[in-house]
PDB file of C-alpha atoms and ligand atoms in Angstrom:
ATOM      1  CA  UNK A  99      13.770  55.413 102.878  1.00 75.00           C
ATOM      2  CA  UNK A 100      11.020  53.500 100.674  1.00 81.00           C
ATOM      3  CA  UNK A 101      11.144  52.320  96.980  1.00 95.00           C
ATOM      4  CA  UNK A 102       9.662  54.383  94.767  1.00 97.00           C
ATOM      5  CA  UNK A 103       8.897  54.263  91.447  1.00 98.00           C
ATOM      6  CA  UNK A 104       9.080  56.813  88.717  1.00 98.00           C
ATOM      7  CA  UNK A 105       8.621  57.317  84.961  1.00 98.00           C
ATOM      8  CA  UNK A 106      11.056  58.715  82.640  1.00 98.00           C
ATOM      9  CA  UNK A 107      10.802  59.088  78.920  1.00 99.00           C
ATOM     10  CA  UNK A 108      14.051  59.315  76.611  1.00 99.00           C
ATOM     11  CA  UNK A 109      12.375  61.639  74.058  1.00 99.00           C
ATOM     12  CA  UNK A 110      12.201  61.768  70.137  1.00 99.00           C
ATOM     13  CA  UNK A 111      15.728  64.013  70.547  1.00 99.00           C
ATOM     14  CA  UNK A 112      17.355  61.568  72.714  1.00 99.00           C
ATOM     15  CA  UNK A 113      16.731  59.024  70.394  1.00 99.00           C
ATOM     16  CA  UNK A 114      17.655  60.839  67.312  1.00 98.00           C
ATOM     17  CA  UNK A 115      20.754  61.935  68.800  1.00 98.00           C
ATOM     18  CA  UNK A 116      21.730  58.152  69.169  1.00 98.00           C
ATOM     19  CA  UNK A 117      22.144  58.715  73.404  1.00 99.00           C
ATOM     20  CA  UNK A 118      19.858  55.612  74.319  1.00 99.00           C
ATOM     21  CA  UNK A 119      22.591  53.768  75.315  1.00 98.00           C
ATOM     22  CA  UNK A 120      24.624  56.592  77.057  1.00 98.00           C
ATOM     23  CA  UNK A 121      21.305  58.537  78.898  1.00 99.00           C
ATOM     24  CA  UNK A 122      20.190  54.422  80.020  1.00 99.00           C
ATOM     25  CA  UNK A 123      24.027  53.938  81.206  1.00 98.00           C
ATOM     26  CA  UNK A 124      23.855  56.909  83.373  1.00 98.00           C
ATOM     27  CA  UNK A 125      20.017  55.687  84.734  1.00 98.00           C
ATOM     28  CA  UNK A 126      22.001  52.869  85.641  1.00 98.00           C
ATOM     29  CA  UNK A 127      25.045  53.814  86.862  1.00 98.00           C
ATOM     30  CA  UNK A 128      22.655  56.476  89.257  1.00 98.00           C
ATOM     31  CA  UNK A 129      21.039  53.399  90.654  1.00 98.00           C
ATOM     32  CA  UNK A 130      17.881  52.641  89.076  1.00 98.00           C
ATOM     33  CA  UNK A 131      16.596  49.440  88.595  1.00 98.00           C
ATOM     34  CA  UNK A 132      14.325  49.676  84.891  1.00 98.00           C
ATOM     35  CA  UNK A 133      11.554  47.221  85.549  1.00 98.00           C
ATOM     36  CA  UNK A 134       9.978  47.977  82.710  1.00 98.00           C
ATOM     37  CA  UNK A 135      10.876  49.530  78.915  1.00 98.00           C
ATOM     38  CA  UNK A 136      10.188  49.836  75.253  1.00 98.00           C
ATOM     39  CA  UNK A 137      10.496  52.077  71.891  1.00 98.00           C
ATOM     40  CA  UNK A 138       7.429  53.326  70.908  1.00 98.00           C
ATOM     41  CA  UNK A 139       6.273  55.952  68.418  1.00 98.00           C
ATOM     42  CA  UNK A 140       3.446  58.581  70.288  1.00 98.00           C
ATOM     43  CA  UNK A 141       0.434  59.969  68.117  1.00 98.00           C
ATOM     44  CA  UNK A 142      -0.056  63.796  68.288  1.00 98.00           C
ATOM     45  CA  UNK A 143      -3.282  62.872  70.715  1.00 98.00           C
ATOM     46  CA  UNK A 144      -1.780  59.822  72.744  1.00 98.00           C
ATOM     47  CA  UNK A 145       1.322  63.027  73.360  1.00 98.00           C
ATOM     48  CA  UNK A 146      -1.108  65.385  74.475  1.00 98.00           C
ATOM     49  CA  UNK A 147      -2.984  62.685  76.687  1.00 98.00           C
ATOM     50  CA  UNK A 148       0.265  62.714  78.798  1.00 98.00           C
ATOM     51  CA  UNK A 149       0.612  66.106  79.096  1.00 98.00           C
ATOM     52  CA  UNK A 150      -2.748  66.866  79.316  1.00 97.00           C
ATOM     53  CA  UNK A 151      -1.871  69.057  82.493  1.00 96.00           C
ATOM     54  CA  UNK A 152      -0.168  71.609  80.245  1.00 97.00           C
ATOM     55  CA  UNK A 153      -3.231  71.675  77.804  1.00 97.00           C
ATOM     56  CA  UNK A 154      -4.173  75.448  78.520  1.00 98.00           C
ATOM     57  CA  UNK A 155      -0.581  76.576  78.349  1.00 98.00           C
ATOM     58  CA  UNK A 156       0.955  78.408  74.800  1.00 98.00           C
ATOM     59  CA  UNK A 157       3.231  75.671  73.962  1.00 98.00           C
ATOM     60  CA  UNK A 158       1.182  72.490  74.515  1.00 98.00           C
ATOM     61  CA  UNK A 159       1.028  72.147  70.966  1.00 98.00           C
ATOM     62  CA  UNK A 160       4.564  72.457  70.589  1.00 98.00           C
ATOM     63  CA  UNK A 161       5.396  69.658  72.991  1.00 98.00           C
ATOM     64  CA  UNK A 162       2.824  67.447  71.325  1.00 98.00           C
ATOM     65  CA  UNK A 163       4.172  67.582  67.495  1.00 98.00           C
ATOM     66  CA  UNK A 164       7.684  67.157  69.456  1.00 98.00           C
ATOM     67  CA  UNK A 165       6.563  64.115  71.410  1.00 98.00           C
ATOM     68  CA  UNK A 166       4.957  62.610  68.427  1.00 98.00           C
ATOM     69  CA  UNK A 167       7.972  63.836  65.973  1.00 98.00           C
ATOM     70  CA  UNK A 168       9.541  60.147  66.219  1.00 98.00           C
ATOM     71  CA  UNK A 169      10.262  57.456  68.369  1.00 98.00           C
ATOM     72  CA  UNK A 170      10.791  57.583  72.493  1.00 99.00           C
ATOM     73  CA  UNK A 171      11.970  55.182  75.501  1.00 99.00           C
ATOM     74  CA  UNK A 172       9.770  54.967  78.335  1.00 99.00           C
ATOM     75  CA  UNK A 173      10.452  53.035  81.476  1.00 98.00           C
ATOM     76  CA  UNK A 174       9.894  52.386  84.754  1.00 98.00           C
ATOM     77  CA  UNK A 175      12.758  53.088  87.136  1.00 98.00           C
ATOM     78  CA  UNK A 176      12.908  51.527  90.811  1.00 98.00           C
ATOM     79  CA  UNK A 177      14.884  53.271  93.513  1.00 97.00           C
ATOM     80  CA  UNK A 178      14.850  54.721  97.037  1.00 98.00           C
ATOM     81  CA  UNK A 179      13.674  58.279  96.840  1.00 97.00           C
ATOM     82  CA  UNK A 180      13.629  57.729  92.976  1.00 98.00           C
ATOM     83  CA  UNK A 181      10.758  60.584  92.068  1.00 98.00           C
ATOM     84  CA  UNK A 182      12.958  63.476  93.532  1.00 98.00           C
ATOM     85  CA  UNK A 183      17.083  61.507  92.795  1.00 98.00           C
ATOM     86  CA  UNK A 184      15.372  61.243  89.168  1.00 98.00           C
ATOM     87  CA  UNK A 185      14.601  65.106  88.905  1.00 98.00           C
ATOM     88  CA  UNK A 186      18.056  65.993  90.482  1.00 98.00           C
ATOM     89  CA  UNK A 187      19.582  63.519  87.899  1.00 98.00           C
ATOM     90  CA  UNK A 188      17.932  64.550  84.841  1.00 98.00           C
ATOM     91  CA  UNK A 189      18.368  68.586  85.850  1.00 98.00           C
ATOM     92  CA  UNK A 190      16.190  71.632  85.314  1.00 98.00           C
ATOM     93  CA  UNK A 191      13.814  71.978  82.305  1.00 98.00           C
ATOM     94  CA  UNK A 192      15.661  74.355  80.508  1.00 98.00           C
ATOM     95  CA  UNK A 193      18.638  72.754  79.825  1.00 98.00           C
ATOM     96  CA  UNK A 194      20.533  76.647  80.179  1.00 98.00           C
ATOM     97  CA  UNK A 195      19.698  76.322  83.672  1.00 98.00           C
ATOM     98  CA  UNK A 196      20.374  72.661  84.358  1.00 98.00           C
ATOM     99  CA  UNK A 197      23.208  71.939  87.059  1.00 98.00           C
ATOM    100  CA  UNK A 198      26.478  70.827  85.400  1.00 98.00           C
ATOM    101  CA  UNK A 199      26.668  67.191  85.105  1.00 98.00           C
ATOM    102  CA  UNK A 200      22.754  66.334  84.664  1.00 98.00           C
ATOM    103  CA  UNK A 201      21.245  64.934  81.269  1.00 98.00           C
ATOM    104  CA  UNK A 202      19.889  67.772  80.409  1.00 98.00           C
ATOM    105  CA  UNK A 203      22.985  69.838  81.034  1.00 98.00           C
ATOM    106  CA  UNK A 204      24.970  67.403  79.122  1.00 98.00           C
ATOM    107  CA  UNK A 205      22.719  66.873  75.690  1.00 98.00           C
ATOM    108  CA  UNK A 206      19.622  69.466  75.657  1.00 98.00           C
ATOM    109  CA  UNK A 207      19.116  71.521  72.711  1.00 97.00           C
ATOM    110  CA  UNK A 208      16.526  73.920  74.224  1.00 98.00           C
ATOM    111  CA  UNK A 209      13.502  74.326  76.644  1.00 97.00           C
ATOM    112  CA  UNK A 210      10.885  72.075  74.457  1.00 97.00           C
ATOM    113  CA  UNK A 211      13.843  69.967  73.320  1.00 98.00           C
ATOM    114  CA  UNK A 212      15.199  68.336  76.691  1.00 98.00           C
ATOM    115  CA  UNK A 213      15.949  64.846  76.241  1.00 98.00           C
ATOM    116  CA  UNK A 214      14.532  63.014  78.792  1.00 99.00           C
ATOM    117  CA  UNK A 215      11.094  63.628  81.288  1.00 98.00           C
ATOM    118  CA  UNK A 216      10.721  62.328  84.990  1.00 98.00           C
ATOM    119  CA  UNK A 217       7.551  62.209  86.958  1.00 98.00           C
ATOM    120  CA  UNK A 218       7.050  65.081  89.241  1.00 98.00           C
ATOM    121  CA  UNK A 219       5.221  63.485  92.051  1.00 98.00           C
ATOM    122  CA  UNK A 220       4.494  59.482  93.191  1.00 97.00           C
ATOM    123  CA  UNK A 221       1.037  60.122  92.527  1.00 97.00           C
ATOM    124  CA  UNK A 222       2.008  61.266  88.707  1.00 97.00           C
ATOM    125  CA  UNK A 223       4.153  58.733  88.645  1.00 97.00           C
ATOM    126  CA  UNK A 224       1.903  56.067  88.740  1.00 98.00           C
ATOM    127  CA  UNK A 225      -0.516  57.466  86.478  1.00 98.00           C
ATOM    128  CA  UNK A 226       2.108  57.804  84.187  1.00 98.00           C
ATOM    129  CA  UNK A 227       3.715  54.263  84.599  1.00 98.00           C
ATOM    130  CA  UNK A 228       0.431  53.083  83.988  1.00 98.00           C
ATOM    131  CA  UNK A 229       0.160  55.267  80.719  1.00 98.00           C
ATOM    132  CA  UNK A 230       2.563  53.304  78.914  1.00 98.00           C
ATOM    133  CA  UNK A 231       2.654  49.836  80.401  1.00 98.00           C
ATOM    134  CA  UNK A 232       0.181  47.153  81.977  1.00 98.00           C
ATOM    135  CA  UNK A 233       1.009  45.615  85.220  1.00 96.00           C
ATOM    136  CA  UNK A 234       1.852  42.218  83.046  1.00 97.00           C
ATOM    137  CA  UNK A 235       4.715  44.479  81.799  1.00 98.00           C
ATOM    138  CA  UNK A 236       6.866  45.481  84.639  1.00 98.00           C
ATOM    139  CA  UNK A 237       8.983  42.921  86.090  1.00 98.00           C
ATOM    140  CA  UNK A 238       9.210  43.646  89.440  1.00 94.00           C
ATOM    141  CA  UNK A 239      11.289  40.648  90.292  1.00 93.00           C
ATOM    142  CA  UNK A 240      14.619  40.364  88.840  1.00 93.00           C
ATOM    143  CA  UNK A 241      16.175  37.830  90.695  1.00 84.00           C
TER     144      UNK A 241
HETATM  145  P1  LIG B 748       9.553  68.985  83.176  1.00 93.61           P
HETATM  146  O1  LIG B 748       9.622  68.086  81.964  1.00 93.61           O
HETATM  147  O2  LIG B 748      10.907  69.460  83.612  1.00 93.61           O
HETATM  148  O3  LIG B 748       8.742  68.390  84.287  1.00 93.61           O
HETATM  149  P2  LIG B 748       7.261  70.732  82.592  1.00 93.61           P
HETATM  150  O4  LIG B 748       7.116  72.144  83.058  1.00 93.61           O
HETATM  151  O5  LIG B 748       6.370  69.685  83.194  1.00 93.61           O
HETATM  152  O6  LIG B 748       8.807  70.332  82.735  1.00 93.61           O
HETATM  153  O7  LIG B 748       7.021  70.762  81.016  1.00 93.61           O
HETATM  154  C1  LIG B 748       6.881  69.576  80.275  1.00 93.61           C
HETATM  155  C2  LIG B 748       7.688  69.676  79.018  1.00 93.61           C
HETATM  156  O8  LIG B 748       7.125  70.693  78.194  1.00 93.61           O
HETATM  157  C3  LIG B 748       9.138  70.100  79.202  1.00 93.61           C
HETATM  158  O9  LIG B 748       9.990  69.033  79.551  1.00 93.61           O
HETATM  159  C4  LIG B 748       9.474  70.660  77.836  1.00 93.61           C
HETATM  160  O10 LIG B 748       9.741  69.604  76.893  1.00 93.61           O
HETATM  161  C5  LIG B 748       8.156  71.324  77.449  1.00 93.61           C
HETATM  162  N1  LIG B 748       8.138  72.753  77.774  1.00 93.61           N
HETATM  163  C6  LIG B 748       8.014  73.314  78.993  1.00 93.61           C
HETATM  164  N2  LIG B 748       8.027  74.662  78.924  1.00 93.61           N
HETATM  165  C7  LIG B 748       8.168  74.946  77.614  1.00 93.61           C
HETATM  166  C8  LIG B 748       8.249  76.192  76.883  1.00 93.61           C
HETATM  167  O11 LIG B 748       8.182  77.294  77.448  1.00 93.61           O
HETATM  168  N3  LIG B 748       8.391  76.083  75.525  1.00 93.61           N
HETATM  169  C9  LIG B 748       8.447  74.864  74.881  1.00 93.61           C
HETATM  170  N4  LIG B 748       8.371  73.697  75.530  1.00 93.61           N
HETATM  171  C10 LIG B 748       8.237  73.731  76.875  1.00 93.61           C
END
């Protein structure tokens, strides 16, 4: 199977929460390779730039004064079939429906409050790499 790569985000709750180190443990541990990663803080419009797919829908706002509510994690992960292992791995969006085990599962508040995001499609994933870092920026060789 080929490398993909994905985007997750350890959001504002994750971070609060103090789980960087546990949720990027468990990225690990699952077999991603980060190539790329940093703390930033989002503005209300740089949040809803990301999720600008979701503009039209009743709790875009929501999700933007959340995502801009403090500071975040995004990375790039590496990993065979990484788009789909990272959606299995971080579990279903509302965390009362998320499989035992997953992050979401583990250390989700609620629905708008879910810890982490992963990229729904390689396509999205790109776009959405490229939202947060320049190509200078992910280190694709490790050795
Ligand atoms: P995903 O993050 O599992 O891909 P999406 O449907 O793409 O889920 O939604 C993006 C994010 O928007 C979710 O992770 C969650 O933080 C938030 N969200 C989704 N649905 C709701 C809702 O009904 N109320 C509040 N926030 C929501």
């Amino acid at each position: 199977m080929a490398k993909e790569r994905t985007l997750t985000i350890l959001k504002p709750d994750c971070v609060r929460k103090g789980l960087i180190g546990e949720v990027t443990k468990r990225i690990q541990e699952a077999g991603f390779k980060i190539l790329a990663m940093k703390m930033t803080r989002l503005t209300k419009d740089t949040a809803g730039g990301f999720y600008a797919v979701h503009k039209e829908r009743p709790f875009y706002d929501e999700l933007c004064e959340f995502m801009s509510s403090g500071a975040c994690v995004p990375m790039i992960l590496e990993k065979e079939n990484a788009i789909a292992d990272l959606r299995t791995f971080i579990g279903a969006t509302n965390p009362a429906e998320a499989d035992e085990g997953t992050i979401r599962a583990d250390f989700a508040d609620s629905l708008g409050e879910n810890i982490i995001h992963g990229s729904d499609s390689v396509e999205n994933g790109k776009i959405e790499a490229a939202y947060f870092f320049p190509e200078s920026e992910v280190v694709a060789n490790q050795a």
